[in-house]
Amino acid sequence: MPAPTPETLRTLTETLSDLTEYLRENPDPAEALALVEPLLDEYTGLPVQLADTLRALARTVQEHQAIPRTAHVNLLIAELRSAAWEQTDQHTLHYVLDELRALHDNAESEQGCGRCR
């Protein structure tokens, strides 16, 4: 696998920024939920991926021979790992999407039944 580049990662963050701007324009909730769903997937979503990335960075820094083993470096590594755990805790956001989708679907079906009267 080719190594990612800063430019490819900037493109990713720009796409996320574009999504945020689009969501601020109040699109249809079903469409908004569908767009956000991959970001909050419980196995591959952003919280899980970011947590894994932070842990991998901590490991890279910790194992690199040129980086001194100081209390400050250890603190920084601990902060990365702590942030990773905080991100991992956010993996449950996919349940929020499930509930929002169910609420939206119920509202849509109730609205549809109201037209039948």
Coordinates of N, CA, C and O in Angstrom, one line a residue:
M1 N 0.8 -1.2 0.0 CA 0.0 0.0 0.0 C 0.9 1.2 0.0 O 1.8 1.4 0.8
P2 N 0.6 2.2 -0.9 CA 1.4 3.4 -0.9 C 1.1 4.2 0.4 O 0.0 4.2 0.9
A3 N 2.1 4.9 0.8 CA 2.0 5.8 2.0 C 1.1 6.9 1.7 O 1.2 7.5 0.6
P4 N 0.2 7.3 2.6 CA -0.6 8.5 2.4 C 0.3 9.7 2.4 O 1.3 9.7 3.0
T5 N -0.2 10.7 1.8 CA 0.5 12.0 1.7 C -0.2 13.1 2.5 O -1.5 12.9 2.6
P6 N 0.4 14.1 2.9 CA -0.3 15.2 3.5 C -1.4 15.7 2.6 O -2.5 16.1 3.1
E7 N -1.1 15.7 1.3 CA -2.1 16.3 0.4 C -3.4 15.4 0.3 O -4.5 15.9 0.3
T8 N -3.2 14.1 0.3 CA -4.4 13.2 0.3 C -5.2 13.4 1.6 O -6.4 13.4 1.6
L9 N -4.5 13.6 2.7 CA -5.2 13.8 4.0 C -5.9 15.2 4.0 O -7.0 15.3 4.6
R10 N -5.3 16.2 3.4 CA -6.0 17.5 3.3 C -7.2 17.4 2.5 O -8.2 18.0 2.8
T11 N -7.2 16.6 1.4 CA -8.4 16.4 0.6 C -9.5 15.7 1.4 O -10.6 16.1 1.3
L12 N -9.1 14.8 2.2 CA -10.1 14.1 3.1 C -10.7 15.2 4.0 O -12.0 15.2 4.2
T13 N -9.9 16.0 4.7 CA -10.5 17.0 5.6 C -11.3 18.0 4.9 O -12.3 18.5 5.4
E14 N -10.9 18.4 3.6 CA -11.7 19.3 2.9 C -13.1 18.7 2.5 O -14.1 19.4 2.5
T15 N -13.1 17.4 2.2 CA -14.4 16.7 1.9 C -15.2 16.8 3.2 O -16.5 17.0 3.1
L16 N -14.7 16.5 4.3 CA -15.4 16.6 5.6 C -16.0 18.0 5.8 O -17.1 18.2 6.2
S17 N -15.1 19.0 5.5 CA -15.6 20.4 5.6 C -16.7 20.7 4.7 O -17.7 21.4 5.0
D18 N -16.6 20.2 3.4 CA -17.7 20.3 2.5 C -19.0 19.7 3.0 O -20.1 20.3 2.8
L19 N -18.9 18.5 3.6 CA -20.1 17.9 4.1 C -20.7 18.8 5.2 O -21.9 18.9 5.3
T20 N -19.9 19.3 6.1 CA -20.4 20.2 7.2 C -21.1 21.4 6.6 O -22.2 21.7 7.0
E21 N -20.5 22.0 5.6 CA -21.2 23.1 4.9 C -22.5 22.7 4.3 O -23.5 23.4 4.4
Y22 N -22.5 21.6 3.7 CA -23.7 21.1 3.0 C -24.8 20.8 4.1 O -26.0 21.2 3.9
L23 N -24.5 20.2 5.2 CA -25.4 20.0 6.3 C -26.0 21.2 6.9 O -27.1 21.3 7.4
R24 N -25.2 22.3 6.8 CA -25.7 23.6 7.3 C -26.8 24.2 6.4 O -27.5 25.1 6.8
E25 N -26.9 23.7 5.2 CA -27.9 24.1 4.3 C -29.3 23.4 4.5 O -30.2 23.6 3.7
N26 N -29.3 22.6 5.6 CA -30.6 21.9 5.9 C -31.1 21.0 4.8 O -32.3 21.1 4.4
P27 N -30.3 20.0 4.4 CA -30.8 19.0 3.4 C -31.9 18.1 4.0 O -32.1 18.2 5.2
D28 N -32.5 17.3 3.2 CA -33.5 16.4 3.7 C -32.8 15.5 4.8 O -31.7 15.0 4.6
P29 N -33.5 15.3 6.0 CA -32.8 14.5 7.0 C -32.4 13.1 6.6 O -31.4 12.6 7.0
A30 N -33.2 12.4 5.8 CA -32.8 11.1 5.3 C -31.5 11.1 4.5 O -30.6 10.3 4.7
E31 N -31.3 12.1 3.7 CA -30.1 12.3 3.0 C -28.9 12.6 3.9 O -27.8 12.1 3.8
A32 N -29.2 13.5 4.8 CA -28.1 13.9 5.8 C -27.7 12.7 6.6 O -26.5 12.5 6.8
L33 N -28.6 11.9 7.1 CA -28.3 10.7 7.8 C -27.5 9.7 7.0 O -26.5 9.1 7.5
A34 N -27.9 9.6 5.7 CA -27.1 8.7 4.8 C -25.7 9.1 4.6 O -24.8 8.3 4.5
L35 N -25.5 10.4 4.5 CA -24.2 11.0 4.3 C -23.3 10.8 5.5 O -22.1 10.5 5.4
V36 N -23.9 11.0 6.7 CA -23.1 10.9 7.9 C -22.8 9.4 8.3 O -21.9 9.1 9.0
E37 N -23.7 8.5 7.9 CA -23.6 7.2 8.4 C -22.2 6.5 8.2 O -21.7 5.9 9.2
P38 N -21.6 6.6 7.1 CA -20.2 6.0 7.0 C -19.2 6.6 7.9 O -18.3 5.9 8.4
L39 N -19.4 7.9 8.3 CA -18.5 8.5 9.2 C -18.6 8.0 10.6 O -17.6 8.0 11.4
L40 N -19.8 7.5 11.0 CA -20.0 7.0 12.3 C -20.2 5.5 12.4 O -20.7 5.0 13.4
D41 N -19.8 4.8 11.4 CA -19.9 3.3 11.4 C -19.1 2.8 12.6 O -18.1 3.3 13.0
E42 N -19.7 1.9 13.3 CA -19.2 1.4 14.6 C -17.8 0.7 14.4 O -17.1 0.6 15.4
Y43 N -17.5 0.2 13.2 CA -16.2 -0.5 13.0 C -15.2 0.3 12.2 O -14.0 0.2 12.4
T44 N -15.7 1.1 11.3 CA -14.8 1.8 10.4 C -15.0 3.3 10.4 O -14.4 4.0 9.6
G45 N -15.8 3.8 11.2 CA -16.1 5.3 11.3 C -15.0 6.1 11.8 O -14.0 5.6 12.3
L46 N -15.2 7.4 11.7 CA -14.1 8.3 12.1 C -13.7 8.2 13.5 O -12.4 8.2 13.8
P47 N -14.5 8.0 14.5 CA -14.0 7.9 15.9 C -13.1 6.7 16.0 O -12.0 6.8 16.6
V48 N -13.4 5.5 15.4 CA -12.6 4.4 15.5 C -11.3 4.6 14.8 O -10.2 4.2 15.2
Q49 N -11.4 5.1 13.6 CA -10.2 5.3 12.7 C -9.2 6.3 13.4 O -8.0 6.1 13.4
L50 N -9.8 7.4 13.9 CA -9.0 8.4 14.6 C -8.3 7.8 15.8 O -7.1 8.1 16.1
A51 N -9.0 7.1 16.6 CA -8.4 6.4 17.7 C -7.3 5.5 17.3 O -6.2 5.5 17.9
D52 N -7.5 4.7 16.3 CA -6.4 3.8 15.8 C -5.2 4.6 15.3 O -4.1 4.2 15.6
T53 N -5.5 5.7 14.7 CA -4.4 6.5 14.1 C -3.6 7.1 15.3 O -2.4 7.2 15.2
L54 N -4.3 7.6 16.3 CA -3.6 8.2 17.4 C -2.7 7.2 18.2 O -1.6 7.4 18.6
R55 N -3.3 6.0 18.3 CA -2.5 4.9 19.0 C -1.3 4.5 18.1 O -0.2 4.3 18.7
A56 N -1.5 4.5 16.8 CA -0.3 4.1 15.9 C 0.7 5.2 16.0 O 1.9 4.9 16.0
L57 N 0.3 6.5 16.0 CA 1.3 7.6 16.2 C 2.0 7.5 17.5 O 3.2 7.6 17.5
A58 N 1.3 7.2 18.5 CA 2.0 7.1 19.9 C 3.0 5.9 19.8 O 4.1 6.1 20.3
R59 N 2.6 4.8 19.2 CA 3.6 3.7 19.1 C 4.8 4.1 18.2 O 5.9 3.8 18.6
T60 N 4.6 4.8 17.1 CA 5.6 5.2 16.2 C 6.6 6.1 17.0 O 7.8 5.9 16.9
V61 N 6.1 7.1 17.7 CA 7.0 8.0 18.5 C 7.7 7.2 19.6 O 8.9 7.4 19.8
Q62 N 7.0 6.4 20.3 CA 7.6 5.6 21.4 C 8.7 4.7 20.9 O 9.7 4.6 21.6
E63 N 8.6 4.1 19.8 CA 9.5 3.1 19.3 C 10.6 3.7 18.4 O 11.6 3.0 18.1
H64 N 10.5 4.9 18.1 CA 11.6 5.5 17.2 C 12.9 5.8 18.0 O 12.8 6.4 19.1
Q65 N 13.9 5.3 17.5 CA 15.2 5.4 18.2 C 15.8 6.8 18.4 O 16.5 7.1 19.4
A66 N 15.4 7.7 17.5 CA 16.0 9.0 17.5 C 15.3 9.9 18.6 O 15.8 11.0 18.9
I67 N 14.1 9.5 19.0 CA 13.3 10.3 20.0 C 13.8 9.9 21.4 O 13.7 8.8 21.8
P68 N 14.2 10.9 22.1 CA 14.7 10.6 23.5 C 13.6 10.1 24.4 O 12.4 10.5 24.2
R69 N 14.0 9.3 25.3 CA 13.0 8.7 26.3 C 13.0 9.6 27.5 O 13.7 9.4 28.5
T70 N 12.2 10.7 27.4 CA 12.1 11.6 28.6 C 10.7 11.6 29.2 O 9.8 11.1 28.6
A71 N 10.6 12.2 30.3 CA 9.3 12.2 31.0 C 8.3 13.0 30.1 O 7.2 12.7 30.0
H72 N 8.8 14.1 29.5 CA 8.0 14.9 28.6 C 7.5 14.1 27.4 O 6.3 14.2 27.1
V73 N 8.3 13.4 26.8 CA 7.9 12.5 25.7 C 6.9 11.5 26.1 O 5.9 11.2 25.5
N74 N 7.1 10.9 27.3 CA 6.2 9.9 27.8 C 4.8 10.5 28.1 O 3.8 9.9 27.9
L75 N 4.8 11.8 28.6 CA 3.6 12.5 28.8 C 2.8 12.7 27.5 O 1.6 12.5 27.5
L76 N 3.6 13.1 26.5 CA 2.9 13.4 25.2 C 2.3 12.1 24.6 O 1.2 12.1 24.1
I77 N 3.1 11.0 24.8 CA 2.6 9.7 24.3 C 1.3 9.3 25.1 O 0.3 8.8 24.5
A78 N 1.3 9.5 26.4 CA 0.2 9.2 27.2 C -1.0 10.1 26.8 O -2.2 9.6 26.8
E79 N -0.8 11.3 26.4 CA -1.9 12.2 26.0 C -2.5 11.7 24.7 O -3.7 11.7 24.5
L80 N -1.6 11.2 23.8 CA -2.1 10.7 22.5 C -3.0 9.4 22.8 O -4.1 9.3 22.3
R81 N -2.6 8.6 23.7 CA -3.3 7.4 24.0 C -4.6 7.7 24.8 O -5.6 7.1 24.5
S82 N -4.6 8.7 25.6 CA -5.8 9.2 26.3 C -6.8 9.7 25.3 O -8.0 9.4 25.4
A83 N -6.3 10.5 24.3 CA -7.2 11.0 23.3 C -7.8 9.9 22.5 O -8.9 9.9 22.0
A84 N -7.0 8.9 22.2 CA -7.5 7.7 21.5 C -8.6 7.0 22.2 O -9.6 6.7 21.6
W85 N -8.5 6.9 23.5 CA -9.6 6.3 24.3 C -10.8 7.1 24.2 O -12.0 6.6 24.1
E86 N -10.7 8.5 24.3 CA -11.8 9.3 24.2 C -12.5 9.2 22.9 O -13.8 9.2 22.8
Q87 N -11.7 9.1 21.8 CA -12.3 8.8 20.5 C -13.0 7.5 20.4 O -14.1 7.4 19.8
T88 N -12.4 6.5 20.9 CA -13.0 5.2 20.9 C -14.4 5.2 21.6 O -15.3 4.5 21.2
D89 N -14.5 5.9 22.7 CA -15.8 6.1 23.4 C -16.9 6.6 22.5 O -18.0 6.4 22.8
Q90 N -16.5 7.3 21.5 CA -17.5 7.9 20.6 C -18.0 6.9 19.5 O -18.9 7.3 18.7
H91 N -17.5 5.7 19.5 CA -17.9 4.8 18.5 C -19.4 4.5 18.6 O -20.1 4.0 17.7
T92 N -20.0 4.8 19.8 CA -21.5 4.5 20.0 C -22.4 5.5 19.3 O -23.6 5.4 19.3
L93 N -21.8 6.5 18.6 CA -22.6 7.5 17.9 C -23.4 6.9 16.8 O -24.4 7.4 16.4
H94 N -23.0 5.7 16.3 CA -23.9 5.1 15.3 C -25.2 4.7 15.8 O -26.2 4.7 15.1
Y95 N -25.3 4.5 17.2 CA -26.6 4.2 17.8 C -27.5 5.5 17.7 O -28.7 5.4 17.5
V96 N -26.9 6.6 17.9 CA -27.6 7.9 17.7 C -28.2 8.0 16.3 O -29.4 8.4 16.2
L97 N -27.4 7.7 15.3 CA -27.9 7.7 14.0 C -29.1 6.7 13.8 O -30.1 7.1 13.1
D98 N -29.0 5.5 14.3 CA -30.1 4.6 14.2 C -31.4 5.1 14.8 O -32.4 5.0 14.2
E99 N -31.3 5.7 16.0 CA -32.4 6.3 16.6 C -33.0 7.5 15.8 O -34.2 7.6 15.7
L100 N -32.1 8.3 15.3 CA -32.6 9.5 14.5 C -33.3 9.0 13.2 O -34.3 9.5 12.8
R101 N -32.7 8.0 12.6 CA -33.3 7.4 11.4 C -34.7 6.8 11.7 O -35.7 7.1 11.0
A102 N -34.8 6.1 12.8 CA -36.1 5.6 13.2 C -37.1 6.7 13.5 O -38.3 6.6 13.0
L103 N -36.7 7.7 14.2 CA -37.6 8.8 14.4 C -38.1 9.5 13.1 O -39.2 9.8 13.0
H104 N -37.1 9.7 12.2 CA -37.4 10.3 10.9 C -38.4 9.4 10.2 O -39.4 9.9 9.6
D105 N -38.1 8.1 10.1 CA -39.0 7.2 9.4 C -40.4 7.2 10.0 O -41.4 7.2 9.2
N106 N -40.5 7.2 11.3 CA -41.8 7.2 11.9 C -42.5 8.5 11.6 O -43.7 8.5 11.3
A107 N -41.8 9.6 11.6 CA -42.5 10.9 11.3 C -43.0 10.9 9.9 O -44.1 11.4 9.6
E108 N -42.1 10.4 9.0 CA -42.5 10.3 7.6 C -43.7 9.4 7.4 O -44.7 9.8 6.6
S109 N -43.8 8.3 8.0 CA -44.9 7.4 7.9 C -46.2 8.0 8.5 O -47.3 7.8 7.9
E110 N -46.1 8.6 9.6 CA -47.2 9.3 10.2 C -47.7 10.4 9.3 O -48.9 10.6 9.2
Q111 N -46.8 11.1 8.7 CA -47.2 12.2 7.8 C -47.9 11.7 6.6 O -48.9 12.2 6.1
G112 N -47.4 10.5 6.1 CA -48.0 9.9 5.0 C -49.4 9.4 5.3 O -50.3 9.5 4.5
C113 N -49.6 8.9 6.5 CA -51.0 8.4 6.9 C -51.9 9.6 7.1 O -53.1 9.5 6.8
G114 N -51.4 10.7 7.5 CA -52.2 11.9 7.6 C -52.7 12.4 6.3 O -53.8 13.0 6.2
R115 N -52.0 12.1 5.2 CA -52.5 12.5 3.9 C -53.6 11.6 3.4 O -54.4 12.0 2.5
C116 N -53.6 10.4 3.9 CA -54.7 9.4 3.5 C -56.0 9.7 4.1 O -57.0 9.2 3.6
R117 N -56.1 10.5 5.1 CA -57.4 10.8 5.8 C -58.3 11.7 5.0 O -58.2 12.4 4.2

